Structures are given as structure tokens and as C-alpha cells.
CSV table of C-alpha atoms in Angstrom, one decimal:
chain,number,residue,atom,x,y,z
A,1,MET,CA,67.3,-104.0,28.4
A,2,ASN,CA,68.6,-107.3,27.0
A,3,PRO,CA,72.1,-108.2,28.4
A,4,TYR,CA,72.5,-111.0,25.8
A,5,LYS,CA,73.3,-110.5,22.1
A,6,TYR,CA,72.4,-114.1,21.2
A,7,ILE,CA,69.7,-116.1,23.0
A,8,SER,CA,68.9,-119.7,22.1
A,9,ILE,CA,65.6,-121.1,23.3
A,10,GLU,CA,65.9,-124.9,23.5
A,11,GLY,CA,63.6,-127.7,24.8
A,12,ASN,CA,62.0,-131.1,24.0
A,13,ILE,CA,59.5,-131.6,21.2
A,14,GLY,CA,56.4,-129.6,22.1
A,15,ALA,CA,58.0,-127.5,24.8
A,16,GLY,CA,57.1,-124.2,23.2
A,17,LYS,CA,60.5,-123.1,21.8
A,18,THR,CA,59.2,-121.4,18.7
A,19,SER,CA,56.3,-119.7,20.3
A,20,LEU,CA,58.5,-118.1,23.0
A,21,SER,CA,61.2,-117.2,20.5
A,22,LYS,CA,58.7,-115.3,18.4
A,23,LEU,CA,57.3,-113.4,21.4
A,24,LEU,CA,60.7,-112.4,22.6
A,25,ALA,CA,62.1,-111.4,19.2
A,26,GLU,CA,59.0,-109.3,18.5
A,27,GLU,CA,59.2,-107.4,21.8
A,28,LEU,CA,63.0,-107.0,21.8
A,29,GLY,CA,63.2,-106.1,18.1
A,30,ALA,CA,65.7,-109.0,17.7
A,31,LYS,CA,66.5,-111.0,14.7
A,32,LEU,CA,64.5,-114.2,14.7
A,33,VAL,CA,66.0,-117.5,13.6
A,34,LEU,CA,63.6,-120.4,13.4
A,35,GLU,CA,64.5,-123.9,12.5
A,36,GLU,CA,63.4,-124.9,9.0
A,37,PHE,CA,62.4,-128.4,9.9
A,38,ALA,CA,59.4,-128.5,7.5
A,39,GLU,CA,61.8,-128.7,4.6
A,40,ASN,CA,63.4,-131.9,5.9
A,41,THR,CA,61.8,-134.7,3.8
A,42,PHE,CA,63.4,-137.4,5.9
A,43,LEU,CA,61.6,-136.4,9.1
A,44,PRO,CA,58.2,-138.1,8.5
A,45,LYS,CA,60.0,-141.1,7.2
A,46,PHE,CA,62.1,-141.3,10.4
A,47,TYR,CA,59.0,-141.4,12.6
A,48,GLU,CA,57.6,-144.2,10.4
A,49,ASN,CA,60.8,-146.2,10.3
A,50,PRO,CA,63.4,-144.9,12.8
A,51,GLU,CA,66.0,-147.6,12.2
A,52,ARG,CA,66.2,-147.1,8.5
A,53,TYR,CA,66.0,-143.3,8.4
A,54,ALA,CA,67.8,-142.2,11.7
A,55,PHE,CA,71.2,-141.6,10.1
A,56,PRO,CA,70.0,-139.7,7.0
A,57,VAL,CA,67.6,-137.5,9.1
A,58,GLU,CA,70.3,-136.6,11.6
A,59,LEU,CA,72.8,-135.9,8.8
A,60,SER,CA,70.4,-133.7,6.9
A,61,PHE,CA,69.5,-131.8,10.0
A,62,LEU,CA,73.1,-131.2,10.7
A,63,SER,CA,73.7,-129.8,7.2
A,64,GLU,CA,70.5,-127.7,7.3
A,65,ARG,CA,71.0,-126.2,10.8
A,66,PHE,CA,74.7,-125.4,10.1
A,67,SER,CA,73.9,-123.7,6.9
A,68,GLN,CA,71.1,-121.6,8.4
A,69,LEU,CA,73.0,-120.6,11.5
A,70,LYS,CA,76.1,-119.6,9.6
A,71,ARG,CA,74.0,-117.6,7.2
A,72,GLU,CA,71.8,-115.9,9.8
A,73,LEU,CA,74.3,-115.4,12.6
A,74,ASN,CA,77.0,-113.9,10.4
A,75,THR,CA,74.7,-111.5,8.6
A,76,ALA,CA,74.8,-108.1,10.3
A,77,ASP,CA,71.5,-106.3,10.9
A,78,LEU,CA,71.8,-102.8,12.1
A,79,PHE,CA,68.1,-102.7,12.9
A,80,ALA,CA,68.0,-105.9,14.9
A,81,PRO,CA,71.4,-106.2,16.6
A,82,ASN,CA,70.2,-109.0,18.9
A,83,ILE,CA,69.4,-112.6,17.9
A,84,ILE,CA,66.7,-115.0,19.2
A,85,SER,CA,66.7,-118.6,17.9
A,86,ASP,CA,64.5,-121.6,18.6
A,87,TYR,CA,67.4,-124.0,18.4
A,88,PHE,CA,71.2,-124.3,18.6
A,89,ILE,CA,73.6,-126.6,16.8
A,90,SER,CA,74.1,-128.7,19.9
A,91,LYS,CA,70.6,-130.1,19.2
A,92,CYS,CA,72.2,-132.2,16.5
A,93,GLN,CA,74.4,-134.0,18.9
A,94,ILE,CA,71.6,-134.5,21.5
A,95,PHE,CA,69.2,-136.1,19.0
A,96,ALA,CA,71.9,-138.1,17.2
A,97,LYS,CA,73.1,-139.6,20.5
A,98,ASN,CA,69.5,-140.8,21.2
A,99,ASN,CA,68.6,-142.0,17.7
A,100,LEU,CA,71.8,-143.5,16.2
A,101,SER,CA,73.6,-146.8,16.8
A,102,LYS,CA,77.1,-146.5,18.3
A,103,ASP,CA,78.9,-146.9,14.9
A,104,GLU,CA,76.6,-144.3,13.3
A,105,TYR,CA,77.0,-141.9,16.2
A,106,ASP,CA,80.8,-142.2,16.1
A,107,LEU,CA,80.8,-141.4,12.4
A,108,PHE,CA,78.2,-138.6,12.9
A,109,MET,CA,80.4,-137.0,15.6
A,110,LYS,CA,83.4,-136.7,13.3
A,111,MET,CA,81.4,-134.4,11.1
A,112,TYR,CA,79.5,-132.7,14.0
A,113,GLU,CA,82.7,-131.6,15.7
A,114,ILE,CA,84.0,-129.9,12.6
A,115,VAL,CA,80.7,-128.1,12.2
A,116,GLU,CA,80.2,-127.2,15.9
A,117,ALA,CA,83.6,-125.6,16.2
A,118,SER,CA,82.7,-122.9,13.6
A,119,CYS,CA,79.3,-122.1,15.0
A,120,PRO,CA,78.9,-119.0,17.3
A,121,LYS,CA,77.7,-120.1,20.7
A,122,PRO,CA,74.7,-118.4,22.4
A,123,ASP,CA,75.3,-115.9,25.2
A,124,LEU,CA,72.4,-117.6,27.0
A,125,MET,CA,70.7,-121.0,26.3
A,126,VAL,CA,67.2,-121.3,27.8
A,127,TYR,CA,65.9,-124.8,28.3
A,128,LEU,CA,62.1,-125.1,28.6
A,129,TYR,CA,61.4,-128.1,30.8
A,130,LEU,CA,58.0,-129.8,30.7
A,131,ASP,CA,56.9,-133.2,31.9
A,132,VAL,CA,56.2,-135.8,29.2
A,133,GLU,CA,52.5,-135.7,29.8
A,134,ASP,CA,52.4,-132.0,29.0
A,135,LEU,CA,54.7,-132.4,26.0
A,136,GLN,CA,52.3,-135.0,24.6
A,137,TYR,CA,49.4,-132.6,25.2
A,138,ASN,CA,51.1,-129.9,23.2
A,139,ILE,CA,52.0,-132.3,20.4
A,140,ARG,CA,48.4,-133.4,20.0
A,141,LYS,CA,47.2,-129.8,20.2
A,142,ARG,CA,49.4,-128.6,17.3
A,143,GLY,CA,48.3,-131.6,15.2
A,144,ARG,CA,51.3,-132.4,13.0
A,145,ALA,CA,50.4,-135.8,11.7
A,146,TYR,CA,53.9,-137.3,11.7
A,147,GLU,CA,54.4,-136.4,15.4
A,148,GLN,CA,51.3,-138.2,16.7
A,149,SER,CA,53.1,-141.6,17.0
A,150,ILE,CA,55.9,-140.2,19.2
A,151,THR,CA,56.0,-142.3,22.4
A,152,ASP,CA,56.4,-141.2,26.0
A,153,GLU,CA,59.6,-143.2,26.1
A,154,TYR,CA,61.1,-141.3,23.2
A,155,LEU,CA,60.3,-137.9,24.7
A,156,GLN,CA,61.8,-139.0,28.1
A,157,ASN,CA,65.0,-140.2,26.4
A,158,ILE,CA,65.3,-136.9,24.6
A,159,GLN,CA,64.8,-135.0,27.8
A,160,ASN,CA,67.5,-137.1,29.5
A,161,GLN,CA,69.9,-136.4,26.7
A,162,TYR,CA,69.3,-132.7,26.9
A,163,LEU,CA,69.9,-132.7,30.7
A,164,GLU,CA,73.0,-134.8,30.4
A,165,TYR,CA,74.4,-132.4,27.7
A,166,ILE,CA,73.7,-129.4,30.1
A,167,ARG,CA,75.5,-131.2,33.0
A,168,GLN,CA,78.5,-131.7,30.8
A,169,HIS,CA,78.7,-128.1,29.7
A,170,GLU,CA,78.6,-126.0,32.8
A,171,ASP,CA,81.0,-123.6,31.2
A,172,MET,CA,78.0,-122.3,29.2
A,173,ARG,CA,75.3,-120.0,30.5
A,174,VAL,CA,72.2,-122.1,30.7
A,175,LEU,CA,68.8,-121.4,32.3
A,176,ILE,CA,66.4,-124.3,32.9
A,177,ILE,CA,62.8,-123.2,33.4
A,178,TYR,CA,60.1,-125.6,34.4
A,179,THR,CA,57.1,-124.1,32.7
A,180,LYS,CA,54.2,-126.4,33.8
A,181,GLY,CA,51.0,-124.4,34.3
A,182,LEU,CA,52.3,-121.4,32.3
A,183,ASP,CA,50.6,-120.3,29.1
A,184,PHE,CA,53.0,-117.7,27.8
A,185,VAL,CA,51.2,-117.5,24.5
A,186,ALA,CA,47.7,-116.7,25.7
A,187,ASN,CA,48.5,-115.1,29.1
A,188,THR,CA,50.5,-111.9,29.0
A,189,VAL,CA,51.3,-112.1,32.7
A,190,ASP,CA,52.9,-115.5,32.2
A,191,TYR,CA,54.9,-114.3,29.3
A,192,GLN,CA,56.2,-111.2,31.1
A,193,LEU,CA,57.2,-113.4,34.0
A,194,LEU,CA,59.3,-115.6,31.7
A,195,ARG,CA,60.7,-112.6,29.9
A,196,ASP,CA,61.9,-110.9,33.1
A,197,ILE,CA,63.5,-114.1,34.3
A,198,ILE,CA,65.3,-114.8,31.0
A,199,LEU,CA,66.7,-111.3,30.7
A,200,GLN,CA,68.3,-111.2,34.2
A,201,PRO,CA,72.1,-110.8,33.8
A,202,ARG,CA,73.9,-114.1,34.8
A,203,GLU,CA,77.4,-115.4,34.9
A,204,SER,CA,78.3,-118.6,33.1
A,205,GLY,CA,76.9,-121.7,34.7
A,206,VAL,CA,73.7,-123.7,35.0
A,207,TYR,CA,70.7,-122.1,36.6
A,208,ARG,CA,67.7,-124.2,37.5
A,209,LEU,CA,64.3,-122.7,38.4
A,210,GLN,CA,61.9,-124.7,40.5
A,211,PRO,CA,58.3,-124.9,39.3
A,212,LEU,CA,57.0,-121.4,38.8
A,213,VAL,CA,53.4,-122.5,39.3
A,214,VAL,CA,52.4,-125.2,41.9
């Protein structure tokens, strides 16, 4: 039984958000909402020249994510009453805070706050935590050319921004899982362990799980 109507799987670049979202949605018969980042033409340009393209890439992601979430979350599906997504609108604020200058961020937030207020919030946000070394391994393994120049420092800064956001939103129901040593794609036992942990009923608040594998 799934106690949550809407679950958002979040995490840093290379954390396995999409893979876990697909597995959960398939097993639970839930509607799957995946970020359409491949359509963002600014993303490769951002990795090549962050200072020039940071603002347009964050603004375009805000528009695209908002449009998709409004469309997908407000469309009733009698055959898939639950929703699993591999991102939530708060991702826009987290990346913008890391990537934009103060003036750009202040301007961005004026638009973000309007958008965020009209987006349904997940009943549970799951944050997949991995060390930077493991994130880099996953990034190299999946082989997207424009991601290969991502630095350890950038990944650590994004991780810090996520954790800071979670600390500031303890009114949400957030589950942080440290997934080092788990291969939930290739190993059914690992996946079932994660699934059972995620689907436990919880009150609002932040739940942190210590490493599942030592």
C-alpha cells in the first residue's frame, strides 16, 4: 500500500532520481512524471559558459518545469491515481541560488515565488544522498557529454543547497536516504529495501537514514 498520493524523488546530479522513479511508478501503477531536461537547449551552453548562460538556463527550467507539473499533476488519471516524479519545483530555487549572482537571484525569486505558490506540493519528498565521488562515477557511467566537465566543487555546492533547503522546510515531509553501496537498478533486494523504507507512513518532518550499507 502506498500512503502517499504524490511522491517526489529528488537528489543531486547523478543520484539516481529517474531510475528509482521509474521502478517505483511501474511497481505501484503510478503516473510517472520525468523532467524534460533534454529539450533545454541552454543546458549544454551553461556547462560551457556558466556566467553567460546561468540566468537563461534557470529561467527556462522554471518555465518548463512549471508547465509540465501543472499539466501532469492537474490531469486526472483513474488508472494511475498516484504520482511519482523525479523532481519538484523547488529544484529551480536550489539551482538558481547556487548558479546566479545576487541581483539575478533576487529577480529570479520574484518570478519563482509566483510559480511555486500555484504548484501542488508532494506528500513525500525523497532525497537520495550520495557522496561527490559516487555522483561523479554515475555521471561518467551514463556518459552525457555536456556533464563530463562538472566539477566536484559544483556538485558539493548543489548538495549543500539541497540540504539547506531541507533544513529550512521542516514543515514538509522529507526522507533523506544515503544510498552508497546500493544498486537499486540491478539488485532487486536493494530496490525492495528502498521501496519499503519510502512507503512507510510518516508525519511531516525531516527523516534522515544513516548509511544502509557500511
